[in-house]
Structures are given as structure tokens and as C-alpha cells.
Coordinates of C-alpha atoms in Angstrom, one line a residue:
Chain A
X278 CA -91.7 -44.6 121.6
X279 CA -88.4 -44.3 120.0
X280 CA -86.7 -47.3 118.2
X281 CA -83.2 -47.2 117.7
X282 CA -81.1 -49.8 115.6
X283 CA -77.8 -48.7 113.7
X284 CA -74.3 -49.8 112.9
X285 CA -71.3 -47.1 112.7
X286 CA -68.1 -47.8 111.9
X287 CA -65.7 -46.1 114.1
X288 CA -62.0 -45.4 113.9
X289 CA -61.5 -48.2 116.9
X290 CA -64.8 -50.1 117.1
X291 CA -68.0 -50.3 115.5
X292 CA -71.2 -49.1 117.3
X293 CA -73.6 -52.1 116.5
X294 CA -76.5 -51.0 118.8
X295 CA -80.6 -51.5 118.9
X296 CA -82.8 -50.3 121.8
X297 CA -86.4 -48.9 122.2
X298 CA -87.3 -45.5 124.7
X299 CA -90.6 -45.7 126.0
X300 CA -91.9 -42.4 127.5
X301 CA -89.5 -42.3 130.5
X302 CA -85.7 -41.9 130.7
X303 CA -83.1 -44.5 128.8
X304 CA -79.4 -43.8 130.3
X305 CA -76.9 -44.5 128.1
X306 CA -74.1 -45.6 130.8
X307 CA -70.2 -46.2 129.7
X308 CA -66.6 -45.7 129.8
X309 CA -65.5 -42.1 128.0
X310 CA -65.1 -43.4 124.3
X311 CA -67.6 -46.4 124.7
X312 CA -69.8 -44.3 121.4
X313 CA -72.4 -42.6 123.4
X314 CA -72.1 -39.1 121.8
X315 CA -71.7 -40.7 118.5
X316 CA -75.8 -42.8 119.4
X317 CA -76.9 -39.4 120.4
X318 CA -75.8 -37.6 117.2
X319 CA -77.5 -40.1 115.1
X320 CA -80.9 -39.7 116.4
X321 CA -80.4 -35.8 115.9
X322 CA -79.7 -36.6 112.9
X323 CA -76.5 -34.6 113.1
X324 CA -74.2 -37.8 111.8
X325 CA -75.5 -40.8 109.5
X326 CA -75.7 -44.2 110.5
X327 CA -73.7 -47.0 108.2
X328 CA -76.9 -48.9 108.8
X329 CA -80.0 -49.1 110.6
X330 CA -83.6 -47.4 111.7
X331 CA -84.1 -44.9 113.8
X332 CA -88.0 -44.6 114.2
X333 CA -90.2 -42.5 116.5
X334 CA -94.0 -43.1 116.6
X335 CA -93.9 -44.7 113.3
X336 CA -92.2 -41.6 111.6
X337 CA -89.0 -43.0 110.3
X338 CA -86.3 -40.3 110.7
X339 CA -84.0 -42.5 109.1
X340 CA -83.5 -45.7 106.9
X341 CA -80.6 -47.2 104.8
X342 CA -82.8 -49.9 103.3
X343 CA -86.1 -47.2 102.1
X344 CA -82.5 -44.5 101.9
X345 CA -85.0 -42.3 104.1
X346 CA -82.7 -39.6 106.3
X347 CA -84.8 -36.6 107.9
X348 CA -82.3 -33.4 108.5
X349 CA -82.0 -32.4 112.0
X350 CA -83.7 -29.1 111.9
X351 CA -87.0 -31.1 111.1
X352 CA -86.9 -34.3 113.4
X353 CA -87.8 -32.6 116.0
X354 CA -85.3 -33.9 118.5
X355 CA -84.1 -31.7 121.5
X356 CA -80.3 -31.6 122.1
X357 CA -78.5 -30.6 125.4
X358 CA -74.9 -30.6 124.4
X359 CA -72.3 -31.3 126.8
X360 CA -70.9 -28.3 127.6
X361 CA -75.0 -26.5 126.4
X362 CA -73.8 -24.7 123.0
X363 CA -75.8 -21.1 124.6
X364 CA -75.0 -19.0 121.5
X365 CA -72.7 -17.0 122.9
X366 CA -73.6 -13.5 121.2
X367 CA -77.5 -13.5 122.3
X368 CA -79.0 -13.2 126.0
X369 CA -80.6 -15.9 128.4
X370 CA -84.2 -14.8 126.3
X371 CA -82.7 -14.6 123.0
X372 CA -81.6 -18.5 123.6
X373 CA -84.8 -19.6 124.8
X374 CA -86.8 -18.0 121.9
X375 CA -84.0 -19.1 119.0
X376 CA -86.0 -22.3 118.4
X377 CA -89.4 -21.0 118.5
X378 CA -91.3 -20.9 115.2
X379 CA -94.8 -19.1 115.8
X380 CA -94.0 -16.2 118.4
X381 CA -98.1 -16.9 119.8
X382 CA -100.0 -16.9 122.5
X383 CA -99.1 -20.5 123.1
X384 CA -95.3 -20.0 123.0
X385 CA -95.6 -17.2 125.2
X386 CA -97.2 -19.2 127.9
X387 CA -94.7 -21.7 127.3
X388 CA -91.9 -19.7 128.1
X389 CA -93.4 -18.0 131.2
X390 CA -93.6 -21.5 132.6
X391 CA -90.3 -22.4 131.4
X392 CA -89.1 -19.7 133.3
X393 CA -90.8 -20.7 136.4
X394 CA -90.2 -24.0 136.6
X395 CA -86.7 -23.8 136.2
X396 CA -86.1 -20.7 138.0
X397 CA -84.8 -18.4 135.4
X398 CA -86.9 -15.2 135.3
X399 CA -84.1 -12.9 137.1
X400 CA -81.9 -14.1 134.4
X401 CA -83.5 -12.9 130.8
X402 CA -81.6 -10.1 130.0
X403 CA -78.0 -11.4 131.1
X404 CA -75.3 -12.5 128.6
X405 CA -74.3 -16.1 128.8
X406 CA -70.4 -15.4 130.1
X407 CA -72.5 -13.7 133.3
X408 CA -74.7 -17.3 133.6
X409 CA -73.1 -19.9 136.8
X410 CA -72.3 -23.2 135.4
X411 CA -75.8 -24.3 137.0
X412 CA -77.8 -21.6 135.4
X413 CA -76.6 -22.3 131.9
X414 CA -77.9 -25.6 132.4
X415 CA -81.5 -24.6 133.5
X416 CA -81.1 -22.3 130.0
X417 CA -80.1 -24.9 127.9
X418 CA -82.9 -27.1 129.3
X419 CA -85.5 -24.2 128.8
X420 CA -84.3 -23.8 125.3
X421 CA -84.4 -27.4 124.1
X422 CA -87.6 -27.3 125.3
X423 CA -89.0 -24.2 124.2
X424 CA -88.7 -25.5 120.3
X425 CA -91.4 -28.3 121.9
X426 CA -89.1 -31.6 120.7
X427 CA -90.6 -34.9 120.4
X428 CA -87.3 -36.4 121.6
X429 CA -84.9 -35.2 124.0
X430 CA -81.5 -35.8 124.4
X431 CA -79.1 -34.9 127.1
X432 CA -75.1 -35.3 126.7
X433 CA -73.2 -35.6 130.4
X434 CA -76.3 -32.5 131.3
X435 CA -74.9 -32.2 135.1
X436 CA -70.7 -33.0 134.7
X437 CA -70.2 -29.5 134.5
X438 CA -71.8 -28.7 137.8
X439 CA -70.8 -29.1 141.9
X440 CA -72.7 -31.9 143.8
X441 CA -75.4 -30.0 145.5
X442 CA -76.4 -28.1 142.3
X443 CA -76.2 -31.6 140.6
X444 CA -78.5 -33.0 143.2
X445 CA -80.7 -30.0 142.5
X446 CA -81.3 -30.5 138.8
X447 CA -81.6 -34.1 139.3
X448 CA -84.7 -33.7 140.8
X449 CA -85.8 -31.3 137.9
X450 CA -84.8 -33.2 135.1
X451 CA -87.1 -35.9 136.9
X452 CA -89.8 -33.7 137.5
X453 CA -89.4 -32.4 133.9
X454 CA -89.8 -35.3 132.4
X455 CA -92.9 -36.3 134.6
X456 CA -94.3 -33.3 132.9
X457 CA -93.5 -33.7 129.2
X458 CA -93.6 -37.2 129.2
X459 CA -91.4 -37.3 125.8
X460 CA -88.2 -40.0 125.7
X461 CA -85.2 -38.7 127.4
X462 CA -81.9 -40.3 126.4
X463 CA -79.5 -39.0 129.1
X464 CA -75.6 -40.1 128.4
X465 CA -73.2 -39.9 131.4
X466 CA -70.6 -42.0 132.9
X467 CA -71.6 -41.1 136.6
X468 CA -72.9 -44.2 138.2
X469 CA -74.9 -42.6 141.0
X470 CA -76.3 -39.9 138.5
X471 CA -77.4 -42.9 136.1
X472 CA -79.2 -44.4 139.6
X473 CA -80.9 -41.5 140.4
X474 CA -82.5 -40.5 136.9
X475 CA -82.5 -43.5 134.5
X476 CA -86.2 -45.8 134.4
X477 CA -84.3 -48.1 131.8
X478 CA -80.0 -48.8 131.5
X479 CA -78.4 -49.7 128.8
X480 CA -74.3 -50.2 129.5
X481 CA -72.3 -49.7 126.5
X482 CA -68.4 -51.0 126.3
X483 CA -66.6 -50.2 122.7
X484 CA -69.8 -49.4 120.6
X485 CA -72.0 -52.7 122.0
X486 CA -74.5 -53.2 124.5
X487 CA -73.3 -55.4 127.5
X488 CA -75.2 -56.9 130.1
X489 CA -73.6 -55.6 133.3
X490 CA -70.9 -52.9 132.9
X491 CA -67.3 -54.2 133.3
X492 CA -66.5 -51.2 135.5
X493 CA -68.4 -51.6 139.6
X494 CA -71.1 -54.1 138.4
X495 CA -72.1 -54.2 142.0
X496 CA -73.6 -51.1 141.9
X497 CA -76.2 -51.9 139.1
X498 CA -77.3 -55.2 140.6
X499 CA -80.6 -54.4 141.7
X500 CA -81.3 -52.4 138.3
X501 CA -83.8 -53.4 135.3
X502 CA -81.9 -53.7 132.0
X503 CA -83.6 -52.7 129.3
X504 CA -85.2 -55.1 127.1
X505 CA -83.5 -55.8 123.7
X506 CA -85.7 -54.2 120.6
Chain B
X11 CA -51.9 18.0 94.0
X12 CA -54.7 16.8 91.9
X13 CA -57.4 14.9 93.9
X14 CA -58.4 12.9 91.2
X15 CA -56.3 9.5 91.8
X16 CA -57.3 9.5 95.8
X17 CA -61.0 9.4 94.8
X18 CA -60.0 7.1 92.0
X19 CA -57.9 4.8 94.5
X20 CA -61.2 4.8 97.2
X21 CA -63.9 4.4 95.0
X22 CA -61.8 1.2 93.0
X23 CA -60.4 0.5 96.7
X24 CA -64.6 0.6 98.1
X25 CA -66.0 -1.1 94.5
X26 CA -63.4 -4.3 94.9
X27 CA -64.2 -5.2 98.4
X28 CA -67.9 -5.7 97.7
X29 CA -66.9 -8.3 95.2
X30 CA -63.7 -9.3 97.6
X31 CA -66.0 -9.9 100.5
X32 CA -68.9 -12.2 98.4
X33 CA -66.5 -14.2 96.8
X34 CA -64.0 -14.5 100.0
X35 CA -67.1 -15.6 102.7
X36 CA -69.0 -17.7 100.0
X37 CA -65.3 -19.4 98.7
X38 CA -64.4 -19.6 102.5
X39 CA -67.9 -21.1 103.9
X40 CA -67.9 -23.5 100.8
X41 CA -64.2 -25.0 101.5
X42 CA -65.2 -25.4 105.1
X43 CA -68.6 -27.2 104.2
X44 CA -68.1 -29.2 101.4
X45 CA -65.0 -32.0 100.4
X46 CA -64.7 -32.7 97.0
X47 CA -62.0 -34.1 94.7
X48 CA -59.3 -31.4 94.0
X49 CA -59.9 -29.4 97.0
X50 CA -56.2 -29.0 97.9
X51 CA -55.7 -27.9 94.7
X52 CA -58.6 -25.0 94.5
X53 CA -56.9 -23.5 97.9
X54 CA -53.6 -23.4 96.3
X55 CA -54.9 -21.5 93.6
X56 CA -57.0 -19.2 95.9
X57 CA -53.7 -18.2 97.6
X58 CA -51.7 -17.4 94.3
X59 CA -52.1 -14.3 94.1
X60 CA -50.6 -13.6 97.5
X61 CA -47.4 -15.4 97.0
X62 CA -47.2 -14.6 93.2
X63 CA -45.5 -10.8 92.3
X64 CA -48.5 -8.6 91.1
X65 CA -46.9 -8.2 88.1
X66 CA -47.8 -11.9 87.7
X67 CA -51.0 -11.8 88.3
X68 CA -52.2 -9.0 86.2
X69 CA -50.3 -10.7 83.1
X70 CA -52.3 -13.4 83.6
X71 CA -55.2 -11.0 83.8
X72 CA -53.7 -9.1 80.7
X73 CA -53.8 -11.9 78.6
X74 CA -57.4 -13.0 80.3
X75 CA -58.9 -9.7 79.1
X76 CA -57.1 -8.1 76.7
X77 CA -58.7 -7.7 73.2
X78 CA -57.6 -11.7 72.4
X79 CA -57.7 -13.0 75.4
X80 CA -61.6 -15.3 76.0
X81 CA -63.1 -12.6 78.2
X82 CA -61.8 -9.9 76.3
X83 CA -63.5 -11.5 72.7
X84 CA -66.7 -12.7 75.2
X85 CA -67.3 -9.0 76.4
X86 CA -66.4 -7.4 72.9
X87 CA -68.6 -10.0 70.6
X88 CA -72.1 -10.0 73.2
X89 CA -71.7 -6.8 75.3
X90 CA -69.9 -4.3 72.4
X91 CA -67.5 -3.6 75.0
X92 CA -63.9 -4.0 76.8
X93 CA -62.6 -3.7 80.4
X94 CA -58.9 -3.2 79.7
X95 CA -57.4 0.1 80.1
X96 CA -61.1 1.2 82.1
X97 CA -61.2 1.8 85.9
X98 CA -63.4 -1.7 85.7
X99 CA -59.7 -3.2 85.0
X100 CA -58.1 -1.6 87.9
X101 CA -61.3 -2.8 90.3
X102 CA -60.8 -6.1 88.7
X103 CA -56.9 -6.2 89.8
X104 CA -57.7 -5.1 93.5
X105 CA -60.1 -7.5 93.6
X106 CA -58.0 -10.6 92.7
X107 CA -55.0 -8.8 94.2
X108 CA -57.0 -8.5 97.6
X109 CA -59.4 -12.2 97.5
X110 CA -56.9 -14.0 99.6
X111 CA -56.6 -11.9 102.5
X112 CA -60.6 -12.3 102.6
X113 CA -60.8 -15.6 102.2
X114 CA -57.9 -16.7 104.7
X115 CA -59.4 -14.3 107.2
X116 CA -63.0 -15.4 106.5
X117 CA -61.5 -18.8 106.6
X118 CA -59.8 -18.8 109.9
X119 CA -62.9 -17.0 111.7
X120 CA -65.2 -19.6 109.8
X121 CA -62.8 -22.0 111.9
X122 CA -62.9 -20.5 115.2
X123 CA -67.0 -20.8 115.1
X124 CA -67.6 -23.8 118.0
X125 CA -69.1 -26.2 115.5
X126 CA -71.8 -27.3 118.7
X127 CA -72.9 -24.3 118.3
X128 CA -73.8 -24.7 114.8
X129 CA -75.3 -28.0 115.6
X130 CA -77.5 -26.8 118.5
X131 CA -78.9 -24.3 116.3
X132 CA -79.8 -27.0 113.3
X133 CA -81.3 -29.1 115.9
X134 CA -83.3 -25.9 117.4
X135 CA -84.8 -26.1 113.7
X136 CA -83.0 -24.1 111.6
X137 CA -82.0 -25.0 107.9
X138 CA -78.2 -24.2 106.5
X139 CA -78.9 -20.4 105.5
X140 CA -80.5 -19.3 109.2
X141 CA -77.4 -21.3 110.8
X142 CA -74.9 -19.1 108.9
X143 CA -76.9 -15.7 109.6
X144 CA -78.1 -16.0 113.1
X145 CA -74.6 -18.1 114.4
X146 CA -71.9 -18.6 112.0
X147 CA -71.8 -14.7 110.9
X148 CA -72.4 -13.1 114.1
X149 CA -69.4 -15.3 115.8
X150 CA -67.1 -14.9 113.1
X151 CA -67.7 -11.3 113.1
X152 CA -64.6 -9.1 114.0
X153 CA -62.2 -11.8 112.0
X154 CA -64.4 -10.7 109.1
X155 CA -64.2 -6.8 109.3
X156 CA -60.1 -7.7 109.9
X157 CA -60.2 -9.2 106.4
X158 CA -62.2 -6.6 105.2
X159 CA -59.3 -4.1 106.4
X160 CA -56.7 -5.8 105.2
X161 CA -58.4 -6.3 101.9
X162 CA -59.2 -2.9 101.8
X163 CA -55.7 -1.5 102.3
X164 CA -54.0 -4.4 99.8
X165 CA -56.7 -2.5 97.3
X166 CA -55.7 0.8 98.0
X167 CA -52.1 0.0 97.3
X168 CA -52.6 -2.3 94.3
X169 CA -49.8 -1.1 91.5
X170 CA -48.7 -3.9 89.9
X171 CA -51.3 -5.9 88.5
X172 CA -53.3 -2.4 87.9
X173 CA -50.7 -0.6 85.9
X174 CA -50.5 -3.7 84.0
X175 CA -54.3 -4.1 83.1
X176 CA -55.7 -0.4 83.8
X177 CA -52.4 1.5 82.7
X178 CA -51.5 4.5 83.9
X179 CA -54.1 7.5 82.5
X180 CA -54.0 10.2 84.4
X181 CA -57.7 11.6 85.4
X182 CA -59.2 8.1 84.3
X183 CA -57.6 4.9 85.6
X184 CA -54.4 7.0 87.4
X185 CA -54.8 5.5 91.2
X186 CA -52.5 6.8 94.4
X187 CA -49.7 4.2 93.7
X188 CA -49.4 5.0 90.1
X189 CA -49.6 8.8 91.0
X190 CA -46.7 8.5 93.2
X191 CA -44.2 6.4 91.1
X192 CA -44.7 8.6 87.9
X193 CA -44.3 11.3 90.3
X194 CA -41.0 10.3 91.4
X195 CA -40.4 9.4 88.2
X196 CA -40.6 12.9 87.2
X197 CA -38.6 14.0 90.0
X198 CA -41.1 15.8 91.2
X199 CA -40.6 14.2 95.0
X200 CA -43.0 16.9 96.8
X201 CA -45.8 15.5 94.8
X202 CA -45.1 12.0 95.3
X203 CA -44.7 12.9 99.2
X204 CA -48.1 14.6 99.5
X205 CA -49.6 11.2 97.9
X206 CA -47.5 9.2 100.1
X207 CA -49.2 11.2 102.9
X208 CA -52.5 10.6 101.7
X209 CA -52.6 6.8 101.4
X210 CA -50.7 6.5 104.5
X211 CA -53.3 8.7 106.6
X212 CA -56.3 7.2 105.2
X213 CA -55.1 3.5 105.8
X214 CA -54.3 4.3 109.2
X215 CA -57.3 6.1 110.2
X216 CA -59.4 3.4 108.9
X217 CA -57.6 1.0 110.8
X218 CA -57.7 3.4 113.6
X219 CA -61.3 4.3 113.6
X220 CA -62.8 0.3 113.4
X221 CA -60.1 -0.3 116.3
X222 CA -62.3 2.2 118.2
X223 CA -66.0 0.9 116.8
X224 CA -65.3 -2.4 117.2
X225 CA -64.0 -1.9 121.1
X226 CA -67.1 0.2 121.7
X227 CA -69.3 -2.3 119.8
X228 CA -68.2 -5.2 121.4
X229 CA -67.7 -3.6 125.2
X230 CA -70.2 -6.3 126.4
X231 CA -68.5 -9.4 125.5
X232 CA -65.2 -10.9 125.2
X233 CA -64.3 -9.5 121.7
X234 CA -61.4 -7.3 121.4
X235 CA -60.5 -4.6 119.0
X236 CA -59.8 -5.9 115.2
X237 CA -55.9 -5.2 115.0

């Protein structure tokens, strides 16, 4: 379980935010600017909070009162960046492994599976300017995983793709998740995407949570919010 | 034509740009990484000699090392030894001379890394040092060897600051430059010419040849040739 609770000030707004991620998938839903990269970067510990805990299973990975802040490379938090960061200068397999810190048995089997289940094997050896828009997400995905994160958190993972390869990795996101059973914190602005992968909303307008989302409430009526922490 | 100042000029030339490249990634990766309190200020001075006449800078480096001068009494009083007038003097004046081509290159290439990429790698596991090797280094590659270049052929042709700290002894601290103005001076134009040939050929097939490596090295990606 993840528990989230910070304050950041912005240039425009303050994020003033608290939430808690079971083992399913929280979407953080809102306008472009609304502070949903900035929520994400704070659990990777890749930007500090003002203020706040962000806790996961009782391991604090940070605190402004106990002045506690864990650096990213050991929170163990998966990140799939918006537009997937591949390193540009190593191939499909050289991604996957980057993140890997025994090269066992164990990780070995892990990355066969990886491979399987996201349907990369024809890919290993290829350069990531040769990779389709929806390949380089199934690589990102496979990498983020492959370093075995406790946490994982997507930015926008489909707004780079066409609808039926969106559709596509919807379902194996879902079916991912089902598997690893970790907290997924998926930010996106798409509606219908947010509807078709989140288990808990939370809307955000100008750095705070709001109960229905100015923009189409219609569309969310029939949704769960997510409890406050 | 004595052969002496071109293996002078290449081996101060090669000995400066180790030093140039240390000091222009580390000064370059630090500016990027850290802010502190008189930043502007430290860049400034970084750039000086670039925009100051070499003469300038090796007075300063005159009076820096010189037998009065705090280096110059630091080395003499705990090492029993001087730079000035030494081929070390002459390395020392390429090496200021040529800093600020490495660090603006190393700087701008530092720049052009995607900082997600850097990021994805942290979160992936990896501490500050495995971030610079295995990303920032590798990316910023080819704007690195074209400091390196550019370094290297700023050292080569270092005469101002060099005659002022090395001096001009033929068969010890006599470089290519030096060679051909005391040539000239002498009227003795063929000579100078047949230097003038030398440094020009070597600069451009060095520039020539990593134009070619760099093409074949990089064939597979996007990266085109250094110059």
C-alpha cells in the first residue's frame, strides 16, 4: 500500500494532495498543468516535496518532519516517462537489462517472460529509432519492470500511440497488473483511457483533489472516488 | 628543418588535453549539476581566457609561476623545483589557453543530454557516477571529441602565453609557432613555410581522419560527423 501526502509549491498553484494506492491501479485524471507529473516525480523521488509523507508498506521514502528522503535509485519505484526515456544509444535488450542488478537465473527467467508477455522477442537486437511508437511502449514497460519495482508509475503511457494499439496495451497494462499486483499510479487526461484502466480516480484541478472533474462530469458518474487518506 | 619543435608542439599539444579534458568535463558536469552562490561569476572566469589576448593570460601565468610568484615559491621551497622556462610551462599555457573550448563544448553537449533520460536511469537504480558513464557520456559523445579537436588544435598553436612563460629555447621549450615567427624573423621564409606546412597538415588531417571515424562509428544511429 502506498500513502501519499505532500504539499509543493508551484509557480501558479500549490499541489496540496493526500491519497492511499492499494494493490490495483490509482488514475491520476486532470487538465494538462493540473500537477500530475509533478505527484509522480515525488514518489520517484526525482523532486522533493515542501511537505509531507510519502510511505510504502511502512518504509518511509520520505518525511519533512523525521527529514527522511530515500534517493530514487533506491526506492524502488518504476517509472514510465511520457514519451519512455529508451536510452537511445543501447538496443531493445540493453534497455531491458539496464536496471537489473544480479544477471541470475531468476532475472533471466524474468526477462524471457517479459518478452513473452509483451511480445517483444523479434525485437532484442533492434535500436530504439527502428522501434513503432507501440513497441517502445511494450519496451519501456518490460524495462520498468525488469528492475522488479515495488511501485509503478506510468506518465500519459498510451498518448503517444493510434487507438487500436491503445486498445491493445490497455488490455495489457490490465493484465499486467493482475500479475504483479504492485500499485500502479497511471496519469493521463483521456477520459475513456482513465474508464477503462483505473480501480480508484482521483480528479485533480490546479494541484488539489476535487470531487467530480469540472471538465464532462457526466462521464465519471457511475465511478468510485477514492477514499481520502 | 629540424623536427624537434613538431614533436615538441604534439607531445605539449597531446600532454595538455589530458588535463584540458578532466578539468573541462568535471568543470562542465559540475556547473550543470550544482547552483551555488557566485556561479555566474566562476563561468566568466572560465571563459577568460578565450576573450582575453594570450599575451594576457600567460602574464598572469608569469607572475603566477615565476620565481616570486606563490606557485613559483610553493614548487621551489617543498618540491626543489620550477616550471618556468620548462616544457611543463608551455603544457601549462595550452592547457589554460585551450580549457574553454572544452568546457563550452562539454558544456553544450552536457545540455543536449534529454534530462528523462537521466532520470529513467536513476530510477532504474543507478547512483550519480553510473548515470554519467552509462547515459550522460555516451549521449554527449561526439560534442566531446569536437571539444577535444578544437582543444587540441588551440594547443598546437598556442604562442602567446607560451613564449611568455616557456620562452623561446630552441631544442627544449621551442614549439611550431615559436619556430615559425623567429624563423620569419630571421628572414629565413622557407623555413617558416615548411613549419607553416606542418601544423597546417597535421590539424587538418586530424580533423579529417575523426570526421571519417566518427561517421563510420556512428553509421547506426543518428550522429553525424564531428565538424
Amino acid at each position: 500500500m502506498l500513502q501519499v501526502m505532500m504539499k509543493k509549491q508551484l509557480a501558479d498553484f500549490t499541489i496540496d494532495i493526500q491519497f492511499t494506492v492499494e494493490n490495483n491501479i490509482l488514475v491520476l485524471l486532470g487538465p494538462s498543468g493540473a500537477g500530475k507529473t509533478t505527484i509522480l516525480r515525488a514518489i520517484a523521488g526525482l523532486l522533493r516535496p515542501d511537505t509531507g509523507t510519502i510511505i510504502h508498506n511502512e518504509r518511509v521514502l520520505f518525511s519533512s518532519t523525521a527529514r527522511t528522503f530515500v534517493p530514487p535509485q533506491f526506492r524502488h519505484v518504476g517509472y514510465m516517462f511520457q514519451e519512455f526515456a529508451l536510452f537511445p544509444h543501447m538496443n531493445v535488450r540493453k534497455n531491458i537489462w539496464y536496471g537489473v542488478k544480479q544477471n541470475d537465473n531468476k532475472a533471466k527467467e524474468l526477462y524471457e517472460r517479459l518478452l513473452g508477455l509483451l511480445h517483444i522477442e523479434h525485437l532484442t537486437t533492434r535500436f530504439i529509432n527502428r522501434l513503432s511508437g507501440g513497441e517502445k511502449q511494450r519496451v519501456a514497460l518490460a524495462r520498468a519492470l525488469m528492475a522488479e519495482p515495488a511501485i509503478l508509475l506510468l506518465d500519459e503511457p498510451l498518448s503517444a500511440l493510434d487507438s487500436d494499439t491503445r486498445l491493445e496495451l490497455q488490455a495489457e497494462l490490465k493484465k499486467i497488473q493482475g500479475i504483479w499486483k504492485i500499485p500502479f499510479v497511471l496519469v493521463t487526461h483521456d477520459i475513456a483511457e482513465a474508464k477503462a484502466l483505473g480501480d480508484q480516480f482521483l480528479f485533480l484541478e490546479k494541484g488539489r483533489q476535487v470531487a467530480r472533474p469540472a471538465f464532462r462530469p457526466s462521464e465519471f458518474c457511475q465511478c468510485q472516488s477514492i477514499e481520502l487518506a | 628543418m629540424e623536427w624537434q619543435p613538431v614533436l615538441l608542439s604534439l607531445k605539449v599539444a597531446l600532454s595538455s588535453l589530458i588535463f584540458v579534458f578532466i578539468f573541462g568535463v568535471a568543470a562542465a558536469y559540475s556547473m550543470r549539476s550544482f547552483e551555488f552562490p557566485g556561479k555566474s561569476a566562476l563561468e566568466a572566469l572560465f571563459a577568460l581566457p578565450l576573450v582575453l589576448p594570450p599575451v594576457v593570460t600567460g602574464f598572469v601565468l608569469l607572475v603566477l609561476i615565476g620565481k616570486q610568484g606563490p606557485i613559483g615559491q610553493f614548487l621551489s621551497e617543498s618540491l626543489h623545483t620550477q616550471i618556468i622556462f620548462t616544457p611543463y610551462a608551455a603544457v601549462l599555457a595550452a592547457t589554460v589557453v585551450a580549457f574553454p573550448l572544452m568546457y563550452h563544448s562539454a558544456k553544450a553537449a552536457f545540455e543536449g543530454v534529454d534530462s528523462n533520460l537521466e532520470d529513467a536511469a536513476r530510477t532504474l537504480g543507478s547512483g550519480s557516477w553510473r548515470v554519467f558513464w552509462t547515459i550522460t557520456m555516451p549521449l554527449s559523445w561526439s560534442g566531446l571529441v569536437a571539444g577535444l579537436v578544437l582543444s587540441f588544435a588551440r594547443a598546437l598553436g598556442e604562442f602567446g602565453a607560451t613564449i611568455m612563460v616557456a620562452g623561446n629555447i630552441p631544442g627544449k621549450t621551442q614549439t611550431i609557432p615559436l619556430a615559425i615567427y623567429f624563423a620569419a624573423e630571421a628572414n629565413d621564409l622557407t623555413l617558416a613555410g615548411a613549419y607553416v606546412l606542418m601544423i597546417s597538415g597535421i590539424t587538418f588531417f586530424l580533423i579529417f581522419g575523426l570526421n571519417i571515424w566518427s561517421k563510420k562509428r556512428c553509421g547506426k544511429s543518428s550522429v553525424k560527423g564531428v565538424f
